[in-house]
Coordinates of C-alpha atoms in Angstrom, one line a residue:
X1 CA 78.6 103.8 215.6
X2 CA 79.6 107.2 214.3
X3 CA 78.4 106.2 210.8
X4 CA 75.0 105.1 212.2
X5 CA 74.6 108.4 214.1
X6 CA 75.4 110.5 211.0
X7 CA 73.0 108.4 209.0
X8 CA 70.3 109.0 211.6
X9 CA 70.8 112.7 211.5
X10 CA 70.7 112.7 207.7
X11 CA 67.4 110.8 207.7
X12 CA 65.8 113.0 210.4
X13 CA 62.8 114.9 209.2
X14 CA 63.2 118.7 209.4
X15 CA 60.8 121.6 209.4
X16 CA 62.0 124.8 207.8
X17 CA 60.5 128.1 206.7
X18 CA 60.6 131.9 206.6
X19 CA 58.6 134.3 208.7
X20 CA 57.6 137.5 206.9
X21 CA 55.7 140.7 207.6
X22 CA 52.2 140.4 206.1
X23 CA 52.3 143.9 204.6
X24 CA 56.0 144.6 203.6
X25 CA 56.8 140.9 203.0
X26 CA 60.1 141.6 204.7
X27 CA 61.6 138.7 206.8
X28 CA 61.2 139.1 210.5
X29 CA 64.2 138.2 212.7
X30 CA 63.9 137.2 216.3
X31 CA 60.6 135.4 216.1
X32 CA 60.3 132.6 218.7
X33 CA 59.2 129.4 217.0
X34 CA 57.5 127.1 219.6
X35 CA 56.8 123.5 218.7
X36 CA 53.8 122.1 220.5
X37 CA 52.4 118.6 221.1
X38 CA 48.7 117.7 220.9
X39 CA 48.1 119.0 224.5
X40 CA 49.6 122.4 223.7
X41 CA 52.8 121.7 225.8
X42 CA 56.2 123.0 224.5
X43 CA 58.4 120.3 222.9
X44 CA 61.1 122.6 221.5
X45 CA 61.7 126.2 220.4
X46 CA 63.9 128.1 218.0
X47 CA 64.6 131.7 216.9
X48 CA 64.5 133.0 213.4
X49 CA 67.8 134.4 212.1
X50 CA 68.5 137.8 210.4
X51 CA 66.8 136.4 207.2
X52 CA 63.6 135.4 209.1
X53 CA 64.5 131.7 208.6
X54 CA 64.2 128.8 211.0
X55 CA 65.1 125.1 211.0
X56 CA 64.1 122.5 213.5
X57 CA 64.3 118.7 213.7
X58 CA 60.8 117.3 213.9
X59 CA 59.8 114.9 216.6
X60 CA 56.9 112.5 216.6
X61 CA 55.1 114.4 219.4
X62 CA 55.1 117.8 217.5
X63 CA 51.7 118.7 216.1
X64 CA 51.7 122.5 215.7
X65 CA 54.0 125.5 215.6
X66 CA 53.4 128.8 217.4
X67 CA 55.2 132.0 216.2
X68 CA 55.6 134.8 218.7
X69 CA 57.4 138.1 218.5
X70 CA 57.0 141.4 220.3
X71 CA 54.8 143.9 218.3
X72 CA 53.1 141.2 216.2
X73 CA 50.0 139.1 216.7
X74 CA 50.9 135.5 217.6
X75 CA 50.3 132.9 215.0
X76 CA 49.7 129.1 215.5
X77 CA 49.4 126.7 212.6
X78 CA 49.4 122.9 212.3
X79 CA 52.5 121.2 211.0
X80 CA 51.8 120.1 207.5
X81 CA 52.0 116.5 206.4
X82 CA 55.6 115.4 206.7
X83 CA 57.6 114.8 203.7
X84 CA 60.3 112.2 203.5
X85 CA 63.1 114.4 204.8
X86 CA 62.1 118.1 204.5
X87 CA 58.8 119.9 205.4
X88 CA 58.4 123.6 204.7
X89 CA 56.2 125.9 206.6
X90 CA 56.3 129.6 205.7
X91 CA 54.3 132.0 207.9
X92 CA 53.2 135.7 207.7
X93 CA 52.7 137.7 210.8
X94 CA 50.5 140.8 211.3
X95 CA 52.0 143.8 213.0
X96 CA 49.8 145.1 215.8
X97 CA 48.5 148.6 215.2
X98 CA 49.2 149.4 218.9
X99 CA 51.6 147.8 221.4
X100 CA 48.9 148.2 223.9
X101 CA 46.4 145.9 222.2
X102 CA 43.6 145.3 224.7
X103 CA 43.2 141.8 226.2
X104 CA 40.7 140.3 228.4
X105 CA 42.1 139.9 231.9
X106 CA 41.1 138.4 235.2
X107 CA 41.4 141.0 237.9
X108 CA 43.9 140.6 240.7
X109 CA 42.0 141.2 243.9
X110 CA 45.0 142.9 245.5
X111 CA 45.4 145.5 242.7
X112 CA 43.2 148.6 242.5
X113 CA 40.9 148.9 239.5
X114 CA 42.5 151.1 236.8
X115 CA 41.2 152.3 233.4
X116 CA 44.5 151.3 231.8
X117 CA 44.5 147.8 233.1
X118 CA 43.4 146.1 229.9
X119 CA 46.0 148.1 227.9
X120 CA 48.7 147.4 230.5
X121 CA 48.1 143.6 230.4
X122 CA 48.1 143.8 226.6
X123 CA 51.5 145.5 226.7
X124 CA 52.6 142.9 229.3
X125 CA 51.8 140.1 226.8
X126 CA 54.0 141.8 224.2
X127 CA 56.8 142.3 226.8
X128 CA 56.6 138.6 227.6
X129 CA 57.2 137.8 224.0
X130 CA 60.4 140.0 224.0
X131 CA 61.6 138.4 227.3
X132 CA 61.0 134.9 226.0
X133 CA 63.2 135.7 223.0
X134 CA 66.2 136.5 225.3
X135 CA 65.8 133.1 227.0
X136 CA 65.4 131.1 223.7
X137 CA 68.4 132.9 222.2
X138 CA 70.8 131.8 224.9
X139 CA 69.5 128.2 224.7
X140 CA 69.1 127.7 220.9
X141 CA 72.0 129.9 219.6
X142 CA 74.5 130.6 222.4
X143 CA 77.4 132.9 221.7
X144 CA 80.9 133.3 223.0
X145 CA 80.6 136.4 225.3
X146 CA 83.2 138.7 226.7
X147 CA 81.8 140.5 229.7
X148 CA 83.1 143.4 231.8
X149 CA 82.2 143.7 235.5
X150 CA 82.6 146.9 237.5
X151 CA 82.3 148.2 241.1
X152 CA 81.9 152.0 241.4
X153 CA 81.9 154.1 244.6
X154 CA 80.2 157.5 244.6
X155 CA 81.6 160.5 246.5
X156 CA 78.7 160.3 249.0
X157 CA 77.0 163.6 248.0
X158 CA 76.4 163.2 244.2
X159 CA 76.7 160.7 241.3
X160 CA 80.3 161.6 240.7
X161 CA 82.4 158.4 240.6
X162 CA 85.1 158.5 243.3
X163 CA 86.7 155.2 242.5
X164 CA 86.1 152.2 240.1
X165 CA 87.2 148.6 239.8
X166 CA 86.9 146.7 236.5
X167 CA 87.3 143.0 235.8
X168 CA 86.9 141.0 232.6
X169 CA 86.0 137.5 231.8
X170 CA 85.1 135.3 228.8
X171 CA 81.9 133.3 229.4
X172 CA 81.5 129.9 227.9
X173 CA 78.9 129.3 225.2
X174 CA 76.2 128.2 227.7
X175 CA 76.4 131.3 229.8
X176 CA 74.3 134.4 229.7
X177 CA 75.3 138.0 230.5
X178 CA 73.2 138.6 233.5
X179 CA 71.1 136.2 235.6
X180 CA 69.2 136.5 238.9
X181 CA 70.7 134.8 241.9
X182 CA 67.3 133.5 243.1
X183 CA 64.2 132.1 241.5
X184 CA 61.0 134.2 241.1
X185 CA 59.3 132.2 243.8
X186 CA 62.0 132.9 246.3
X187 CA 62.2 136.6 245.4
X188 CA 58.5 137.0 245.7
X189 CA 58.4 135.1 249.0
X190 CA 61.5 136.6 250.7
X191 CA 62.2 139.8 248.9
X192 CA 65.0 141.3 246.9
X193 CA 67.5 141.6 249.8
X194 CA 68.8 139.4 252.6
X195 CA 68.4 142.3 255.0
X196 CA 66.4 145.5 255.2
X197 CA 69.5 147.5 256.3
X198 CA 72.2 148.8 253.9
X199 CA 74.4 145.9 255.0
X200 CA 72.3 143.3 253.2
X201 CA 72.9 141.6 249.9
X202 CA 70.6 142.9 247.1
X203 CA 69.2 141.1 244.0
X204 CA 67.7 142.1 240.7
X205 CA 65.3 140.4 238.3
X206 CA 66.2 138.8 235.0
X207 CA 64.0 137.6 232.1
X208 CA 63.3 134.3 233.7
X209 CA 62.0 136.0 236.9
X210 CA 59.8 138.5 235.0
X211 CA 58.3 135.7 232.9
X212 CA 57.5 133.6 235.9
X213 CA 53.8 133.4 237.0
X214 CA 54.9 134.0 240.6
X215 CA 56.1 137.4 239.6
X216 CA 53.1 138.3 237.6
X217 CA 50.8 137.2 240.4
X218 CA 52.6 139.3 243.0
X219 CA 52.6 142.6 241.1
X220 CA 50.2 145.1 239.7
X221 CA 50.7 146.6 236.2
X222 CA 50.0 150.0 234.8
X223 CA 51.1 152.1 231.8
X224 CA 53.8 154.8 231.9
X225 CA 54.2 157.4 229.2
X226 CA 57.7 158.2 227.8
X227 CA 59.4 161.5 228.3
X228 CA 61.5 163.7 226.0
X229 CA 64.5 161.5 226.9
X230 CA 62.4 158.5 225.8
X231 CA 60.8 159.3 222.4
X232 CA 58.6 156.6 220.9
X233 CA 58.7 154.6 224.1
X234 CA 56.0 153.3 226.4
X235 CA 56.6 151.9 229.8
X236 CA 55.0 149.1 231.7
X237 CA 55.2 149.8 235.4
X238 CA 55.1 146.9 237.9
X239 CA 54.5 147.6 241.6
X240 CA 54.2 145.1 244.5
X241 CA 50.5 144.2 245.1
X242 CA 51.2 144.3 248.9
X243 CA 53.8 145.6 251.3
X244 CA 55.2 143.6 254.1
X245 CA 57.3 145.2 256.9
X246 CA 61.0 144.4 256.9
X247 CA 60.8 143.1 253.3
X248 CA 62.7 144.7 250.4
X249 CA 60.8 144.8 247.2
X250 CA 61.1 146.5 243.8
X251 CA 59.0 149.1 242.0
X252 CA 60.1 149.3 238.3
X253 CA 59.2 150.0 234.7
X254 CA 59.9 148.0 231.6
X255 CA 60.4 150.3 228.7
X256 CA 59.5 149.3 225.1
X257 CA 60.4 151.0 221.8
X258 CA 57.1 151.2 219.9
X259 CA 58.7 151.9 216.5
X260 CA 61.5 149.3 216.7
X261 CA 59.1 146.9 218.5
X262 CA 61.8 146.0 220.9
X263 CA 62.6 145.9 224.6
X264 CA 64.8 148.8 225.7
X265 CA 65.5 148.5 229.4
X266 CA 64.2 147.9 232.9
X267 CA 64.6 150.5 235.6
X268 CA 63.6 149.8 239.2
X269 CA 64.0 151.1 242.7
X270 CA 64.2 149.2 246.0
X271 CA 61.3 149.9 248.3
X272 CA 61.0 149.2 252.0
X273 CA 64.5 150.6 252.9
X274 CA 65.3 153.0 255.7
X275 CA 64.8 156.7 255.2
X276 CA 68.5 157.4 255.3
X277 CA 69.2 155.0 252.5
X278 CA 66.3 156.2 250.2
X279 CA 68.0 159.5 249.5
X280 CA 70.8 157.6 247.6
X281 CA 68.2 156.2 245.2
X282 CA 69.0 152.5 245.5
X283 CA 67.8 150.4 242.6
X284 CA 68.9 148.9 239.3
X285 CA 68.9 149.0 235.5
X286 CA 68.9 146.3 232.9
X287 CA 69.3 147.1 229.2
X288 CA 68.4 144.9 226.1
X289 CA 70.0 144.9 222.7
X290 CA 68.7 143.3 219.5
X291 CA 71.5 141.9 217.4
X292 CA 71.5 141.7 213.6
X293 CA 70.8 137.9 213.7
X294 CA 67.6 138.5 215.6
X295 CA 69.0 137.5 219.0
X296 CA 68.2 139.7 222.0
X297 CA 70.8 140.0 224.8
X298 CA 71.1 141.9 228.0
X299 CA 74.1 144.2 227.2
X300 CA 74.2 146.3 230.4
X301 CA 73.2 145.8 233.9
X302 CA 73.8 147.6 237.2
X303 CA 72.6 147.7 240.8
X304 CA 72.9 150.9 242.8
X305 CA 73.3 150.0 246.5
X306 CA 73.8 151.8 249.8
X307 CA 76.8 150.9 251.9
X308 CA 77.7 151.9 255.4
X309 CA 81.2 152.8 256.8
X310 CA 81.8 153.3 260.5
X311 CA 82.9 156.8 261.3
X312 CA 83.5 159.0 264.4
X313 CA 82.2 162.5 264.6
X314 CA 82.0 165.3 267.2
X315 CA 78.4 165.8 268.2
X316 CA 76.7 169.0 269.4
X317 CA 77.9 168.4 273.0
X318 CA 81.5 168.3 271.8
X319 CA 82.0 164.6 272.5
X320 CA 83.0 161.9 270.1
X321 CA 80.1 159.8 268.7
X322 CA 80.3 156.7 266.5
X323 CA 78.0 156.7 263.4
X324 CA 77.6 155.0 260.1
X325 CA 78.6 157.1 257.1
X326 CA 76.3 156.1 254.2
X327 CA 77.4 156.3 250.6
X328 CA 76.2 154.9 247.2
X329 CA 78.0 152.3 245.2
X330 CA 77.2 150.5 242.0
X331 CA 78.0 147.0 240.9
X332 CA 77.2 145.7 237.4
X333 CA 78.7 145.0 234.0
X334 CA 78.5 145.3 230.3
X335 CA 78.7 143.0 227.3
X336 CA 81.9 144.0 225.5
X337 CA 81.5 141.6 222.5
X338 CA 79.6 138.6 221.3
X339 CA 80.5 136.0 218.6
X340 CA 78.3 133.3 217.2
X341 CA 79.4 130.1 215.5
X342 CA 78.2 131.3 212.1
X343 CA 80.7 134.1 212.2
X344 CA 78.3 137.0 213.1
X345 CA 79.9 139.2 215.7
X346 CA 79.1 142.4 217.7
X347 CA 81.3 144.8 219.7
X348 CA 80.1 147.4 222.1
X349 CA 81.0 151.1 221.6
X350 CA 83.5 151.4 224.5
X351 CA 86.3 153.8 225.1
X352 CA 90.1 153.6 224.4
X353 CA 93.3 155.1 225.6
X354 CA 96.4 155.9 223.4
X355 CA 99.6 156.9 225.3
X356 CA 103.0 158.1 224.1
X357 CA 105.3 156.7 226.8
X358 CA 108.7 158.4 227.2
X359 CA 111.6 158.1 229.7
X360 CA 113.3 161.0 231.6
X361 CA 115.6 161.6 228.6
X362 CA 112.6 162.1 226.3
X363 CA 113.2 158.8 224.4
X364 CA 110.4 156.3 223.7
X365 CA 110.0 154.0 226.7
X366 CA 109.8 150.8 224.6
X367 CA 108.7 147.7 226.5
X368 CA 107.1 149.6 229.4
X369 CA 104.0 147.9 230.8
X370 CA 101.2 150.4 231.3
X371 CA 98.3 149.3 233.4
X372 CA 95.1 150.9 234.8
X373 CA 94.8 150.7 238.5
X374 CA 92.2 148.3 240.0
X375 CA 91.5 146.8 236.6
X376 CA 92.6 144.0 234.2
X377 CA 93.5 146.6 231.5
X378 CA 97.1 146.8 230.4
X379 CA 99.3 147.4 227.3
X380 CA 103.0 147.2 226.3
X381 CA 104.7 150.1 224.7
X382 CA 106.1 149.4 221.2
X383 CA 109.4 150.6 219.7
X384 CA 107.9 154.1 219.3
X385 CA 106.6 154.1 222.9
X386 CA 103.0 153.9 221.8
X387 CA 100.5 152.0 224.0
X388 CA 96.8 151.5 223.1
X389 CA 94.3 150.0 225.6
X390 CA 90.8 149.3 224.3
X391 CA 87.3 148.2 225.5
X392 CA 87.3 150.6 228.4
X393 CA 84.1 151.0 230.4
X394 CA 83.1 154.6 230.9
X395 CA 84.5 156.1 234.1
X396 CA 87.7 157.4 235.8
X397 CA 91.0 155.6 235.6
X398 CA 94.5 156.0 237.1
X399 CA 97.5 154.9 235.1
X400 CA 100.2 152.7 236.7
X401 CA 103.5 151.3 235.5
X402 CA 104.2 147.6 236.1
X403 CA 108.0 147.6 236.9
X404 CA 109.5 144.1 236.9
X405 CA 111.8 145.1 239.8
X406 CA 108.8 145.7 242.2
X407 CA 106.4 143.2 240.7
X408 CA 107.3 140.8 243.5
X409 CA 105.5 143.3 245.9
X410 CA 102.3 143.1 243.9
X411 CA 102.1 146.8 243.2
X412 CA 102.4 149.1 240.3
X413 CA 104.3 152.4 240.2
X414 CA 101.8 155.3 240.4
X415 CA 101.8 158.1 237.9
X416 CA 100.2 161.5 237.7
X417 CA 98.1 160.5 234.7
X418 CA 94.4 160.2 235.3
X419 CA 91.6 160.3 232.7
X420 CA 87.9 159.7 232.2
X421 CA 87.0 157.2 229.5
X422 CA 83.9 157.8 227.4
X423 CA 82.0 155.7 224.9
X424 CA 83.3 155.4 221.4
X425 CA 86.1 157.9 222.2
X426 CA 89.9 157.5 222.3
X427 CA 91.7 159.5 225.0
X428 CA 95.2 160.8 224.1
X429 CA 98.0 161.3 226.6
X430 CA 101.7 161.6 227.1
X431 CA 103.3 159.7 230.0
X432 CA 106.6 160.2 231.6
X433 CA 107.5 156.7 232.8
X434 CA 108.8 156.6 236.4
X435 CA 111.4 154.2 237.7
X436 CA 111.3 152.0 240.8
X437 CA 114.2 154.0 242.3
X438 CA 112.4 157.3 241.8
X439 CA 109.3 155.8 243.4
X440 CA 111.2 154.8 246.5
X441 CA 113.0 158.2 246.7
X442 CA 109.7 160.1 246.5
X443 CA 108.3 158.0 249.3
X444 CA 111.4 158.7 251.4
X445 CA 111.0 162.4 250.7
X446 CA 107.3 162.4 251.6
X447 CA 108.1 160.6 254.9
X448 CA 110.7 163.3 255.8
X449 CA 113.7 161.0 255.2
X450 CA 117.0 162.4 254.0
X451 CA 117.7 161.3 250.4
X452 CA 121.1 162.8 249.9
X453 CA 120.0 164.6 246.8
X454 CA 118.6 161.4 245.3
X455 CA 122.0 159.7 245.4
X456 CA 121.1 157.5 248.3
X457 CA 120.5 153.8 248.0
X458 CA 117.0 152.8 248.8
X459 CA 115.1 149.9 250.3
X460 CA 111.5 149.3 249.3
X461 CA 109.6 146.6 251.0
X462 CA 106.1 145.2 251.8
X463 CA 104.9 143.2 254.7
X464 CA 102.3 140.7 253.8
X465 CA 100.5 137.7 255.3
X466 CA 101.0 134.2 254.1
X467 CA 98.1 134.8 251.7
X468 CA 99.7 137.9 250.2
X469 CA 97.5 140.4 252.0
X470 CA 99.2 143.7 253.2
X471 CA 99.9 144.0 256.9
X472 CA 99.1 147.3 258.6
X473 CA 100.8 148.9 261.7
X474 CA 104.0 146.8 261.5
X475 CA 107.0 148.6 262.9
X476 CA 110.1 148.5 260.6
X477 CA 113.7 149.1 261.6
X478 CA 116.7 148.8 259.3
X479 CA 120.4 148.0 260.1
X480 CA 123.7 147.5 258.4
X481 CA 125.6 144.3 259.2
X482 CA 129.3 145.4 259.8
X483 CA 132.2 142.9 259.9
X484 CA 134.4 143.3 263.0
X485 CA 138.1 143.9 262.2
X486 CA 140.4 141.0 262.9
X487 CA 137.4 138.8 263.7
X488 CA 134.9 136.5 262.0
X489 CA 132.1 138.1 263.8
X490 CA 129.8 141.1 262.9
X491 CA 127.6 143.7 264.5
X492 CA 124.5 145.5 263.6
X493 CA 124.3 149.3 263.2
X494 CA 120.7 150.3 263.4
X495 CA 119.4 153.5 261.8
X496 CA 117.7 155.9 264.2
X497 CA 114.6 156.1 262.1
X498 CA 111.8 153.6 262.2
X499 CA 108.6 153.3 260.1
X500 CA 105.1 151.9 260.5
X501 CA 103.4 150.3 257.6
X502 CA 100.1 151.7 256.3
X503 CA 97.1 149.8 254.9
X504 CA 99.2 148.9 251.8
X505 CA 101.9 147.2 254.0
X506 CA 104.7 149.3 252.2
X507 CA 107.8 150.8 253.8
X508 CA 110.9 152.5 252.5
X509 CA 114.3 153.6 253.7
X510 CA 116.9 155.8 252.0
X511 CA 120.5 156.0 253.2
X512 CA 124.1 156.5 251.9
X513 CA 124.8 152.8 252.0
X514 CA 127.5 151.1 249.9
X515 CA 126.5 148.5 247.3
X516 CA 128.6 145.9 249.3
X517 CA 126.6 146.6 252.5
X518 CA 124.4 143.8 253.9
X519 CA 121.1 145.1 255.1
X520 CA 119.0 143.6 258.0
X521 CA 115.3 144.4 258.3
X522 CA 113.3 143.8 261.4
X523 CA 109.5 143.6 261.5
X524 CA 107.9 144.1 264.9
X525 CA 104.2 143.6 265.6
X526 CA 102.4 143.6 269.0
X527 CA 101.8 140.1 270.2
X528 CA 104.1 138.4 267.7
X529 CA 107.7 137.5 267.5
X530 CA 109.9 139.8 265.4
X531 CA 110.7 138.7 261.9
X532 CA 114.2 139.5 260.7
X533 CA 115.4 139.2 257.1
X534 CA 118.7 139.9 255.3
X535 CA 119.2 141.6 252.0
X536 CA 122.0 142.5 249.7
X537 CA 122.1 145.3 247.1
X538 CA 122.4 144.3 243.5
X539 CA 121.6 147.7 242.3
X540 CA 120.8 151.1 243.8
X541 CA 117.4 149.7 244.9
X542 CA 116.8 146.7 247.2
X543 CA 113.2 145.3 247.0
X544 CA 112.1 143.0 249.8
X545 CA 108.8 141.1 250.3
X546 CA 108.4 140.0 253.9
X547 CA 105.8 137.4 254.7
X548 CA 104.9 137.2 258.4
X549 CA 103.0 134.6 260.4
X550 CA 99.6 135.5 262.0
X551 CA 99.6 137.2 265.4
X552 CA 98.9 134.6 268.1
X553 CA 95.6 135.3 269.9
X554 CA 95.6 135.3 273.7
X555 CA 93.4 132.6 275.3
X556 CA 90.3 134.1 276.9

């Protein structure tokens, strides 16, 4: 059966050719080759490579080929008489003198009549060719993609990033970088959010949405001139043709590079939101990048949202008042790298961190695991104490040490090292690697506990749920189990101090115990039975992870 299948492929008739510029005769990459049947319906499509070449397997229904690329006049030619196995069709395309080539349009009755409407629709036709190339690329020549996702929280008063989380994933070859969560029909019908308040879920458009006739029929198009920050660019603005109360829509601009004849990015803002949310400029941005093999990918995407956090303030009357504190946050991602089966690869110009890790005696801290808080980034120090972490998204980071002794608690040891990563830049730093014992002693000192000059033994623990989530407001008491003289029994000697866990579920205790002492820890929570665990020192630090059952709810 395999031999028959291979023989069939070998006998299949193929159509191949090269697409060139009519003036320069240079090959044109990224041309969408659309194979049509006798009724003009699409049967198949391909994309020309970096040499302007294409190759398709012919089907009986194919009658003509249409060649489309942004910045060029579309060409449609009949497929020549088919040879026994190989048919060649070379095509030349004419570059448009203007990206705003006038076209004849049918007016949308819901859009106001503008002088630039014909030019805007001509630019829209060119933009559609560029958007189509992104769709054909992922279907006809998919790549192995490495994507980075992020969540950024602003400080509430400016665009300064207060905190950031980063995650990485490798997409399979059928995936794309960014895709809309809903169809164009649903977005046009129901809007770009599940709720008109800041608590709703917001959506953004992708190439499939923008190409859909539902989208084109619900928006009005007009031209936007570029600024100093956008030389040689022209914008196509799209605004909703009608506004409905309680519905979140988008008002955006698709920017096109007129010299490179390529899509640059889409910027949009959400409209229909409350006045309090508008000042945070909620919206989104999607960027396009043309690769050397002619494929166009979305390489960056972000949504700027408005979130609410309950807060209590003192009003003008001097009494407490509950209000929602609004702040901006961003969610999105970037394409870190892409690799195609033919060996072509691309890497984004991201940041890097190079650290010299040393211990408290100034020696290289070989084997230390250095991680960046709230991210998947980490590195291991070599014999010289050198650590290098690459592919860093721009933004602020805090450095942590992953100590095997406290790894069971699911935390890293904090350090004083913080830095801001920048594109195509390597940040250099020197790091004094803390130990788990030092971390526990510092927590005891901050809590006002006596540490006996740092010579005390320490207990470091974390109270968690059965799912590993930290438990807040658990009261912790610690005792030593003392054997009774001339008896097989024992008694507990409780320390006077007690501690309450914070949002991280951590607690600590420092005391002049002996290594042979058996430690007893009691966890008390309101409405639940106490949990008691025993521990035995094996070094000067005892690490304890205490899972607790859920608090029983009282019957109503």
